[in-house]
Tab-separated table of C-alpha atoms and ligand atoms in Angstrom:
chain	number	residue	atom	x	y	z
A	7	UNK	CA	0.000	0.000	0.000
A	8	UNK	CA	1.005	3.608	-0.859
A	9	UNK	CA	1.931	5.238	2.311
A	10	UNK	CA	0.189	8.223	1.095
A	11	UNK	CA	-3.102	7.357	0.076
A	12	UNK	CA	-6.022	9.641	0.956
A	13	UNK	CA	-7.326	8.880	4.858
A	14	UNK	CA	-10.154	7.143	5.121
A	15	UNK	CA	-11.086	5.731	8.440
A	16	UNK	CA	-13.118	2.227	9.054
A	17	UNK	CA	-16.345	3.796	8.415
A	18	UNK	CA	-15.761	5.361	5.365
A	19	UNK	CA	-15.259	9.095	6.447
A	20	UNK	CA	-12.494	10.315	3.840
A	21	UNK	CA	-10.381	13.483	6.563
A	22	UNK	CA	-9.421	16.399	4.398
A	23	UNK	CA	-9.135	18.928	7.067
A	24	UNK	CA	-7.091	19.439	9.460
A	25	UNK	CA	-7.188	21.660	12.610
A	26	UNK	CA	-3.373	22.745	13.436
A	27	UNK	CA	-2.951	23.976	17.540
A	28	UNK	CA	0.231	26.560	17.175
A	29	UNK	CA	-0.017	26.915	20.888
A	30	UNK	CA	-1.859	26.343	24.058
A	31	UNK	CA	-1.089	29.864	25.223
A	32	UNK	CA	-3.754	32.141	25.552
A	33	UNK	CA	-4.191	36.182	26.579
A	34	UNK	CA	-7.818	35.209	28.124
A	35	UNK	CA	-9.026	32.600	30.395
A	36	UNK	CA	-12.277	31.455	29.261
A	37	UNK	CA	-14.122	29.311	31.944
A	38	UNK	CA	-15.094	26.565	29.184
A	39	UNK	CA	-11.850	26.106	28.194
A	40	UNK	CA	-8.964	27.060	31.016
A	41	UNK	CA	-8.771	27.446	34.360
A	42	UNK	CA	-8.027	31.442	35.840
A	43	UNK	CA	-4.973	30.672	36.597
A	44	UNK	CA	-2.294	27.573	37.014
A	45	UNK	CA	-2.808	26.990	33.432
A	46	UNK	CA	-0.031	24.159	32.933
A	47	UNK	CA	1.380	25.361	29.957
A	48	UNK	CA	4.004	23.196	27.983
A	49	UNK	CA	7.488	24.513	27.689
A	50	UNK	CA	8.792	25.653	24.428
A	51	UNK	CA	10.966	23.036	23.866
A	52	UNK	CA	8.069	20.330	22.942
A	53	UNK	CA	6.042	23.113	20.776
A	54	UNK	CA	6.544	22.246	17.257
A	55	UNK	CA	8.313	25.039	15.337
A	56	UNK	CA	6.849	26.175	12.228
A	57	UNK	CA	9.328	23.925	9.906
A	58	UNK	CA	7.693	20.907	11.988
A	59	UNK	CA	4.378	22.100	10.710
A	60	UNK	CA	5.136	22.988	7.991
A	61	UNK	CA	6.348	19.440	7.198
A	62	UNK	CA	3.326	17.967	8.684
A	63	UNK	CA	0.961	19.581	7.228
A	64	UNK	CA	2.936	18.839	3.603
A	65	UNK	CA	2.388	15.064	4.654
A	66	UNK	CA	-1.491	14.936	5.279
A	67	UNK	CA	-1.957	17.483	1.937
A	68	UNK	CA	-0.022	14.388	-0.042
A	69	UNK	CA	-3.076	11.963	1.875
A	70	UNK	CA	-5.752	14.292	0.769
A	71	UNK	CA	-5.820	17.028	3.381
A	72	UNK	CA	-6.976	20.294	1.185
A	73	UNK	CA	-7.779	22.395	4.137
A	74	UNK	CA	-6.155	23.394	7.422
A	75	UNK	CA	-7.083	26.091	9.867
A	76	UNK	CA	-4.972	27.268	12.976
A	77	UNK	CA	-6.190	27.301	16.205
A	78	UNK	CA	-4.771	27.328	19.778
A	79	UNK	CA	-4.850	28.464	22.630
A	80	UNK	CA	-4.737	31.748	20.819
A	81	UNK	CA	-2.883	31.420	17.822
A	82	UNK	CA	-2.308	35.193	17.558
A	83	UNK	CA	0.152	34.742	20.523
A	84	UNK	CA	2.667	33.362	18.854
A	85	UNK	CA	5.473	35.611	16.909
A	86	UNK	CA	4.837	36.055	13.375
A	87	UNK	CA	1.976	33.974	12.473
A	88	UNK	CA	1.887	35.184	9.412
A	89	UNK	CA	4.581	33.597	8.313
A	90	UNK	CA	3.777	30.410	9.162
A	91	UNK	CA	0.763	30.865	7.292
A	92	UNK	CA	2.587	31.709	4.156
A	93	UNK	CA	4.494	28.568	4.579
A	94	UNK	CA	1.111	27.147	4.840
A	95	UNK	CA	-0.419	28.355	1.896
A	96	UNK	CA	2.766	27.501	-0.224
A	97	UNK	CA	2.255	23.472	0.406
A	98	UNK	CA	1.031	21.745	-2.986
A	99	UNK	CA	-2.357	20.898	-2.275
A	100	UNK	CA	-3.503	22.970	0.430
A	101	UNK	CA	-5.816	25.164	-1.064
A	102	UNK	CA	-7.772	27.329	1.971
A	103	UNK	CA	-5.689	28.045	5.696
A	104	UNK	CA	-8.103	29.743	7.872
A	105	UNK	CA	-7.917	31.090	11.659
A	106	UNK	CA	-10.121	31.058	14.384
A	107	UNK	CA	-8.736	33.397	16.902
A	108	UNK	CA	-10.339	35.533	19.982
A	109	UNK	CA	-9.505	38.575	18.353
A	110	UNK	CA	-7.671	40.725	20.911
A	111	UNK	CA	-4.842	40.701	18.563
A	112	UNK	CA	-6.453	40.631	15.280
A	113	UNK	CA	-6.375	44.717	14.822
A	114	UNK	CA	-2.757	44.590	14.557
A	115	UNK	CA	-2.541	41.679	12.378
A	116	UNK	CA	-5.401	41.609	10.041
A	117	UNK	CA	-2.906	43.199	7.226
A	118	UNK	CA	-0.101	40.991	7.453
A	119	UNK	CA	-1.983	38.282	7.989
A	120	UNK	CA	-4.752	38.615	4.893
A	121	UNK	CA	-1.048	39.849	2.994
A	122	UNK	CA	0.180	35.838	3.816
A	123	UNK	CA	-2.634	34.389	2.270
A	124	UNK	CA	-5.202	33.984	5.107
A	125	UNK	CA	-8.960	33.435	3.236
A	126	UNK	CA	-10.813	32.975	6.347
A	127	UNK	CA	-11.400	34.175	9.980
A	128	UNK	CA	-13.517	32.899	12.962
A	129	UNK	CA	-13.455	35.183	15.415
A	130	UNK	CA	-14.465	34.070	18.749
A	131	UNK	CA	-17.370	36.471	20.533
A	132	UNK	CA	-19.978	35.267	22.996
A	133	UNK	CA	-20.748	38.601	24.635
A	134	UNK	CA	-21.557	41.971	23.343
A	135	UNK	CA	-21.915	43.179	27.358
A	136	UNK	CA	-18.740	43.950	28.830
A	137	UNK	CA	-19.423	42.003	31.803
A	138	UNK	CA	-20.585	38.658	30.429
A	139	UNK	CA	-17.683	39.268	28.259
A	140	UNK	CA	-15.489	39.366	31.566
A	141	UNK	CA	-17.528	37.138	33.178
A	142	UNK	CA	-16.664	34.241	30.753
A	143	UNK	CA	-13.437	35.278	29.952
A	144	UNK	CA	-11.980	36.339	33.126
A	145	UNK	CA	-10.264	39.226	31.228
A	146	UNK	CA	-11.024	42.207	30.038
A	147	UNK	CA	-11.095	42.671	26.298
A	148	UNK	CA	-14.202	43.093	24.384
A	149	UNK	CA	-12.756	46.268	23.108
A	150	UNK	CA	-9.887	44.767	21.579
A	151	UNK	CA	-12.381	42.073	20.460
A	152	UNK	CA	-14.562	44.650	18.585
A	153	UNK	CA	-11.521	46.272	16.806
A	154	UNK	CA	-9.901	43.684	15.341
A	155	UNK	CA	-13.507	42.602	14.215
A	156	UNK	CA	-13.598	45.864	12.232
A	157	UNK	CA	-10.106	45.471	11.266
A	158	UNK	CA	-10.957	42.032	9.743
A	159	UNK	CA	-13.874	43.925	7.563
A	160	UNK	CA	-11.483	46.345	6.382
A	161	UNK	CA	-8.511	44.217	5.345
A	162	UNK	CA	-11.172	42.153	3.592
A	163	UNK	CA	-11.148	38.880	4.158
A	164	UNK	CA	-13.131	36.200	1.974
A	165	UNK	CA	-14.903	35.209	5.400
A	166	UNK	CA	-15.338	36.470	8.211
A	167	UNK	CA	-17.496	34.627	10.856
A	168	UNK	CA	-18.767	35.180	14.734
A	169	UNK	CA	-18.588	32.174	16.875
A	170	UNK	CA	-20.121	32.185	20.291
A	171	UNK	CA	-20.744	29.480	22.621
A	172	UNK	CA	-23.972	29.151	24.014
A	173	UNK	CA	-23.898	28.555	27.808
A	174	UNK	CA	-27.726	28.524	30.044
A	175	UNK	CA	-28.246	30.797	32.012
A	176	UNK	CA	-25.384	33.443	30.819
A	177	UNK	CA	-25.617	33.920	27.344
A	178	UNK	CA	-29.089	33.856	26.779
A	179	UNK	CA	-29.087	37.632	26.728
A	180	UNK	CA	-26.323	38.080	24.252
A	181	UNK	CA	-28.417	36.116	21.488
A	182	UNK	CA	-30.425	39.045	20.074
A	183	UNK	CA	-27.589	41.484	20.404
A	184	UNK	CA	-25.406	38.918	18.739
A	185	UNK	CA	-27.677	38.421	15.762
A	186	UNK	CA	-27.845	41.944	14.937
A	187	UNK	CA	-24.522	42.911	15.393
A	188	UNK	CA	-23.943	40.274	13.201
A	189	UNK	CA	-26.831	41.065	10.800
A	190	UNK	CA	-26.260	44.842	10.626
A	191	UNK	CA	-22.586	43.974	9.415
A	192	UNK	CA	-23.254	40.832	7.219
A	193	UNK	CA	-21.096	38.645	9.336
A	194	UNK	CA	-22.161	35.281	9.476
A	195	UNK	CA	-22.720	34.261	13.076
A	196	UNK	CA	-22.578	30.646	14.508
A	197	UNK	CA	-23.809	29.519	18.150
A	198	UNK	CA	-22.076	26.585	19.566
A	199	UNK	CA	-23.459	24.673	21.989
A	200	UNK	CA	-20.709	24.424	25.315
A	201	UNK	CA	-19.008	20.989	25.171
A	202	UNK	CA	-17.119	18.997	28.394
A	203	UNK	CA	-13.699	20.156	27.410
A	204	UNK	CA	-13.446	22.617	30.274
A	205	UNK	CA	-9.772	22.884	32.226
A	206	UNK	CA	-11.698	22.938	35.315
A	207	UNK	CA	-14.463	19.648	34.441
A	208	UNK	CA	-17.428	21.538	35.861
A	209	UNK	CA	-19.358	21.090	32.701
A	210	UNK	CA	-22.849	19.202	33.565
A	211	UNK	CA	-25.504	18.388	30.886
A	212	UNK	CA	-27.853	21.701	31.912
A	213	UNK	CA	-25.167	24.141	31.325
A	214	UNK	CA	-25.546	23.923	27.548
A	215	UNK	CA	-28.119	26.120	26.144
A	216	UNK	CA	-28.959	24.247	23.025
A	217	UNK	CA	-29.208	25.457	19.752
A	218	UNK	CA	-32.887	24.630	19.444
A	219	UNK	CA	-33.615	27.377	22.380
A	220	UNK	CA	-31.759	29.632	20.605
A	221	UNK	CA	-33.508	29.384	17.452
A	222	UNK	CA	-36.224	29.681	19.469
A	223	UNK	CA	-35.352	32.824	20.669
A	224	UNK	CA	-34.307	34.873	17.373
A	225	UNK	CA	-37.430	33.231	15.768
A	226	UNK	CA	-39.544	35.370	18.606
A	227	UNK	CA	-37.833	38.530	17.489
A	228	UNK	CA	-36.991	38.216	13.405
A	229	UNK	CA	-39.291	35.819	12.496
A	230	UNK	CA	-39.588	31.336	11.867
A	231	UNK	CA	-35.951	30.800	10.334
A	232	UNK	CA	-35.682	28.265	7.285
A	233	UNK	CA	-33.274	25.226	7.679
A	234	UNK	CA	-31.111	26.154	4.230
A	235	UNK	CA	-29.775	23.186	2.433
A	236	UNK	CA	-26.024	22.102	3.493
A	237	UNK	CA	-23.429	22.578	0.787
A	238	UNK	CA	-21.027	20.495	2.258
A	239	UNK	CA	-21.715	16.805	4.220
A	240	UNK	CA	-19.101	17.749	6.204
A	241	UNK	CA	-19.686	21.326	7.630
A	242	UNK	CA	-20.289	20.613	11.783
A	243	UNK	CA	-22.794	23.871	11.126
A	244	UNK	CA	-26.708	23.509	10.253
A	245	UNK	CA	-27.393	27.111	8.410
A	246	UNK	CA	-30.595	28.715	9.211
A	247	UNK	CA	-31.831	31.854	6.832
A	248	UNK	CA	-33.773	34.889	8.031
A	249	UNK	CA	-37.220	35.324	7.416
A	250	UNK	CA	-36.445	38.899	6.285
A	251	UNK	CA	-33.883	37.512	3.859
A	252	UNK	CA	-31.029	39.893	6.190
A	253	UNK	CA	-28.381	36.864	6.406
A	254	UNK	CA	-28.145	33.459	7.621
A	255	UNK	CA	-27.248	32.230	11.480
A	256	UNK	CA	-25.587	28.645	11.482
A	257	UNK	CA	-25.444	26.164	14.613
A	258	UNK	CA	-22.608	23.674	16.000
A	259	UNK	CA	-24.838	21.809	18.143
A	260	UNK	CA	-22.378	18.636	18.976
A	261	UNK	CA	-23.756	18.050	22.252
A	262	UNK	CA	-27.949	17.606	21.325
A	263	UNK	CA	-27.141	17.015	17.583
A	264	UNK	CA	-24.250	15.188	17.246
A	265	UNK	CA	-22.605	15.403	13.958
A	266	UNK	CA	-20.294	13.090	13.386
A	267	UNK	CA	-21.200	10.601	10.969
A	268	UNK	CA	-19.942	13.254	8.874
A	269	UNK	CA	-16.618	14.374	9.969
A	270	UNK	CA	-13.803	14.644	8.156
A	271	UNK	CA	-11.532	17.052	10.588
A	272	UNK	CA	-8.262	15.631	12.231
A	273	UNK	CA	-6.410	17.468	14.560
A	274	UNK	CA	-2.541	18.071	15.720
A	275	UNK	CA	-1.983	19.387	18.971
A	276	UNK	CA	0.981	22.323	19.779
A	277	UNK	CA	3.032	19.944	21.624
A	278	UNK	CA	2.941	17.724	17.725
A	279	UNK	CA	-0.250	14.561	19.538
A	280	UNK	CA	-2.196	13.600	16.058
A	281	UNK	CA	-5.988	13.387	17.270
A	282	UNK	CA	-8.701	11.948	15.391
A	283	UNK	CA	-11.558	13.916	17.309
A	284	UNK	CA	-11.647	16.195	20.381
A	285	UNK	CA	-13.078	13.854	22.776
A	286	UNK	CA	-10.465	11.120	21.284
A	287	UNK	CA	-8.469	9.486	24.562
A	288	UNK	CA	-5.440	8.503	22.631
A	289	UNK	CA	-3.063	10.704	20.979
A	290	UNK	CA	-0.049	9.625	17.994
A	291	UNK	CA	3.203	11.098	18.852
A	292	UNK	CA	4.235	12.811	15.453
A	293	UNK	CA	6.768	15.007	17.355
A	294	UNK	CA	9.054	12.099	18.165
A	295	UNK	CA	9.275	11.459	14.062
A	296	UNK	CA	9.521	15.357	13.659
A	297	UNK	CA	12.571	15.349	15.509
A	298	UNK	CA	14.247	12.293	13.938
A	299	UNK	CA	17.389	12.711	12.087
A	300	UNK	CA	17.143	11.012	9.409
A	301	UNK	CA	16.494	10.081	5.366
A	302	UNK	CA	13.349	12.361	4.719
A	303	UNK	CA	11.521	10.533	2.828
A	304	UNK	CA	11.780	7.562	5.437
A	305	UNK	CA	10.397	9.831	8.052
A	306	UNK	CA	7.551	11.472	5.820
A	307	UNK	CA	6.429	7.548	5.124
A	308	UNK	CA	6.627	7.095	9.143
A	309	UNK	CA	4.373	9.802	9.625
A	310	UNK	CA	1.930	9.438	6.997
A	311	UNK	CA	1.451	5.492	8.560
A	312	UNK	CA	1.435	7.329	12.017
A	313	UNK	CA	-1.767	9.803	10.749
A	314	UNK	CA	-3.216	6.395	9.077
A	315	UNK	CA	-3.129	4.478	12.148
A	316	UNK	CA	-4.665	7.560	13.991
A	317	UNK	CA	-7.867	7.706	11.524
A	318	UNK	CA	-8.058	4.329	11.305
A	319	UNK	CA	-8.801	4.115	15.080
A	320	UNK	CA	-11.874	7.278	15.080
A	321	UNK	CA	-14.605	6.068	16.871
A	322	UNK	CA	-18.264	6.406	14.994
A	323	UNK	CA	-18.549	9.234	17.438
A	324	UNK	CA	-17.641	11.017	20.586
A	325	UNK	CA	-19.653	9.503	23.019
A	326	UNK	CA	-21.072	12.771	24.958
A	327	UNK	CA	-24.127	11.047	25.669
A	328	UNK	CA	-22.802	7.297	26.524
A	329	UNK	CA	-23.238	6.118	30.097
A	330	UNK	CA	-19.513	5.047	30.221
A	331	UNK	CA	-18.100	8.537	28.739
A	332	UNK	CA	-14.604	9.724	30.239
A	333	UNK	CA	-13.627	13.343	29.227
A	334	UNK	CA	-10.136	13.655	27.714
A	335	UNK	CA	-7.643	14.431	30.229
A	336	UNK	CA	-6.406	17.210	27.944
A	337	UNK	CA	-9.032	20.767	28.190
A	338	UNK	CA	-9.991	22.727	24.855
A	339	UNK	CA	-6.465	24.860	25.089
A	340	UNK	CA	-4.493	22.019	25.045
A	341	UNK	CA	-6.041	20.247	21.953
A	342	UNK	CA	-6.733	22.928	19.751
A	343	UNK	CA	-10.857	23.837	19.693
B	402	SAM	N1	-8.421	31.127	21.237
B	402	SAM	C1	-9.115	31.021	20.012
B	402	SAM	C2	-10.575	31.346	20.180
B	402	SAM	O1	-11.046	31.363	21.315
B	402	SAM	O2	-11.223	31.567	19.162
B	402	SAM	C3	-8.950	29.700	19.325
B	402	SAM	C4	-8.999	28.477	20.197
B	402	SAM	S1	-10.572	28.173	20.977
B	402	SAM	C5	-10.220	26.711	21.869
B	402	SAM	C6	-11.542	27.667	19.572
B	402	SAM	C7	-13.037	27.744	19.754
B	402	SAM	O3	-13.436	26.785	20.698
B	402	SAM	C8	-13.543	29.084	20.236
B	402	SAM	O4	-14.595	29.524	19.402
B	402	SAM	C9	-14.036	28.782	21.614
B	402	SAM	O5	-15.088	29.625	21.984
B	402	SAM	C10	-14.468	27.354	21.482
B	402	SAM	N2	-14.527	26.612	22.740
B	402	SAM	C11	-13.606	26.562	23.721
B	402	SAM	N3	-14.002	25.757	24.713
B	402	SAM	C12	-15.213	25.283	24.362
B	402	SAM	C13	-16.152	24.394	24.976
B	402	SAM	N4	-15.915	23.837	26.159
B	402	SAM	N5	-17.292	24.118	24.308
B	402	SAM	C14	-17.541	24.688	23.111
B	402	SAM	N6	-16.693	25.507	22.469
B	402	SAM	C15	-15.555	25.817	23.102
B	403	SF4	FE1	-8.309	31.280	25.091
B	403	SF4	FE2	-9.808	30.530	23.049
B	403	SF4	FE3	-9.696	29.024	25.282
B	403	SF4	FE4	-10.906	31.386	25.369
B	403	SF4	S1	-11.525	29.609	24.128
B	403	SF4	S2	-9.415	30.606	26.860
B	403	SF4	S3	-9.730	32.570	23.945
B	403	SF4	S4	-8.051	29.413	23.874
């Protein structure tokens, strides 16, 4: 068998994308994903550099893998981005890098980074109220947020898109403001429903405000949304359009709508742990092969088997719901959301 062939796992799901952690660093300490403050962050030494990425992700594009975004911690922490996603957008096969990022940082970079080829943004925002904002993130920062939303519009991306988590009995207030910030700008805006990847394992079942409540909730104030039809098998995000024909609102709802019959994402964590889902509770060491020293092409072949063996082990699904379900040790930060 060709080391390289495309990866398709033992249910048939052919991965093409790939989610790339550049670090589990982050500037804010959002409750659903860190803890306030301990965070055990890895030492520098056993984050890959961008050359070990860069390799990597040259690998999975020979499998198949046409799309990658970065993702973190906060990917905008780490010096020079931009050029890694040059190096990124250079790799034969590869044809869209993206970012989803919490946009503190994005006002200074939008330029260089759109410059490096960057098509796409998610930006992170769950609050429009400075103190849910704080409350959630532990920070201050919507500010920031808001600018380098506006610097995102400016520098013209091809996409730019909200993301907000959807937690009860916090966020329910932010929906409405949400939409029409997101409306009045033509941003597409996606609600995702909170997931048990929290650093501190408090999630329970009744924290997640579900993406049928919300869609309850704009339908109240714009109107009965239509279900649009999905482009793409694969997209986690069921699209809803607006009555009033202002825009669409999309939903990740992985906890009461599982979709992952459909996935075709694989991840690789900053510290260089292939994953073949979030709430996966074994990891492939590609580091170790990173750092070998020797023939290339031997090495290349090593990790493409590695990546194999990794998809060839995803589970039908992730289990949220299952009696016996264990939570990866690993929170959000540390796996790359
Ligand atoms: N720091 C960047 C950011 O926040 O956009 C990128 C990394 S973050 C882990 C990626 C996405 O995962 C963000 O949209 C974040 O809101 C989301 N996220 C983090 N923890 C989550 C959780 N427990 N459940 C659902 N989404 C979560
Ligand atoms: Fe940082 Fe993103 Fe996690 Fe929030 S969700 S703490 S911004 S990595």
């Amino acid at each position: 068998m060709n080391a390289f062939e495309p990866l398709v796992d033992s249910f048939g799901r052919v991965h093409t994308n790939l989610r790339i952690s550049v670090t589990d660093r982050c500037n804010i300490r959002c409750f659903y994903c860190m803890s306030d403050d301990h965070v055990d962050f890895k030492p520098r030494e056993e984050i890959l550099s961008y050359e070990e990425i860069e390799r990597f992700a040259g690998v999975v594009a020979r499998m198949g893998v046409n799309k990658v975004r970065l993702t973190g911690g906060e990917p905008l922490v780490r010096s020079d981005l931009a050029r890694l996603v040059a190096r990124l957008t250079a790799i034969d096969g590869i044809d869209d890098v993206a970012l989803t990022t919490n946009g503190i940082l994005l006002a200074e970079q939008a330029a260089v980074l759109k410059e490096a080829g960057l098509r796409r943004v998610n930006i992170s925002l769950d609050a429009l109220s400075e103190a849910t904002f704080r409350r959630i993130a532990r920070r201050d920062g919507l500010d920031r947020v808001l600018s380098g939303i506006e610097a995102a519009r400016q520098v013209g991306f091809e996409k730019i898109r909200l993301n907000a988590v959807a937690i009860r009995g916090i966020t329910e207030d932010e929906v409405l403001p949400l939409a029409r910030f997101a409306r009045e700008r033509s941003l597409e805006l996606r609600f995702i429903e909170y997931m048990p990847l929290d650093a501190d394992g408090a999630w329970q079942g009744d924290h997640v405000l579900t993406g049928e409540a919300i869609r309850g909730l704009l339908a109240a104030e714009f109107g009965p949304l239509e279900a649009t039809v999905r482009d793409d098998p694969a997209q986690p995000a069921a699209d809803f359009a607006y009555a009033d024909g202002q825009g669409r609102v999309g939903f990740i709802d992985p906890v009461s709508q599982p979709f992952c019959g459909d996935c075709n994402r694989l991840r690789i964590t900053a510290d260089g742990k292939v994953r073949n889902c979030l709430f996966s509770l074994t990891e492939w060491d590609a580091r170790g092969l990173l750092r070998r020293s020797e023939n290339g092409g031997k090495i290349d072949a090593d990790i493409a088997t590695l990546v194999r063996d990794c998809v060839a082990a995803k589970k039908p699904g992730h289990g949220i719901d299952d009696e016996g379900f264990i939570r990866p040790e690993r929170a959000m930060y540390q796996i790359g959301g």
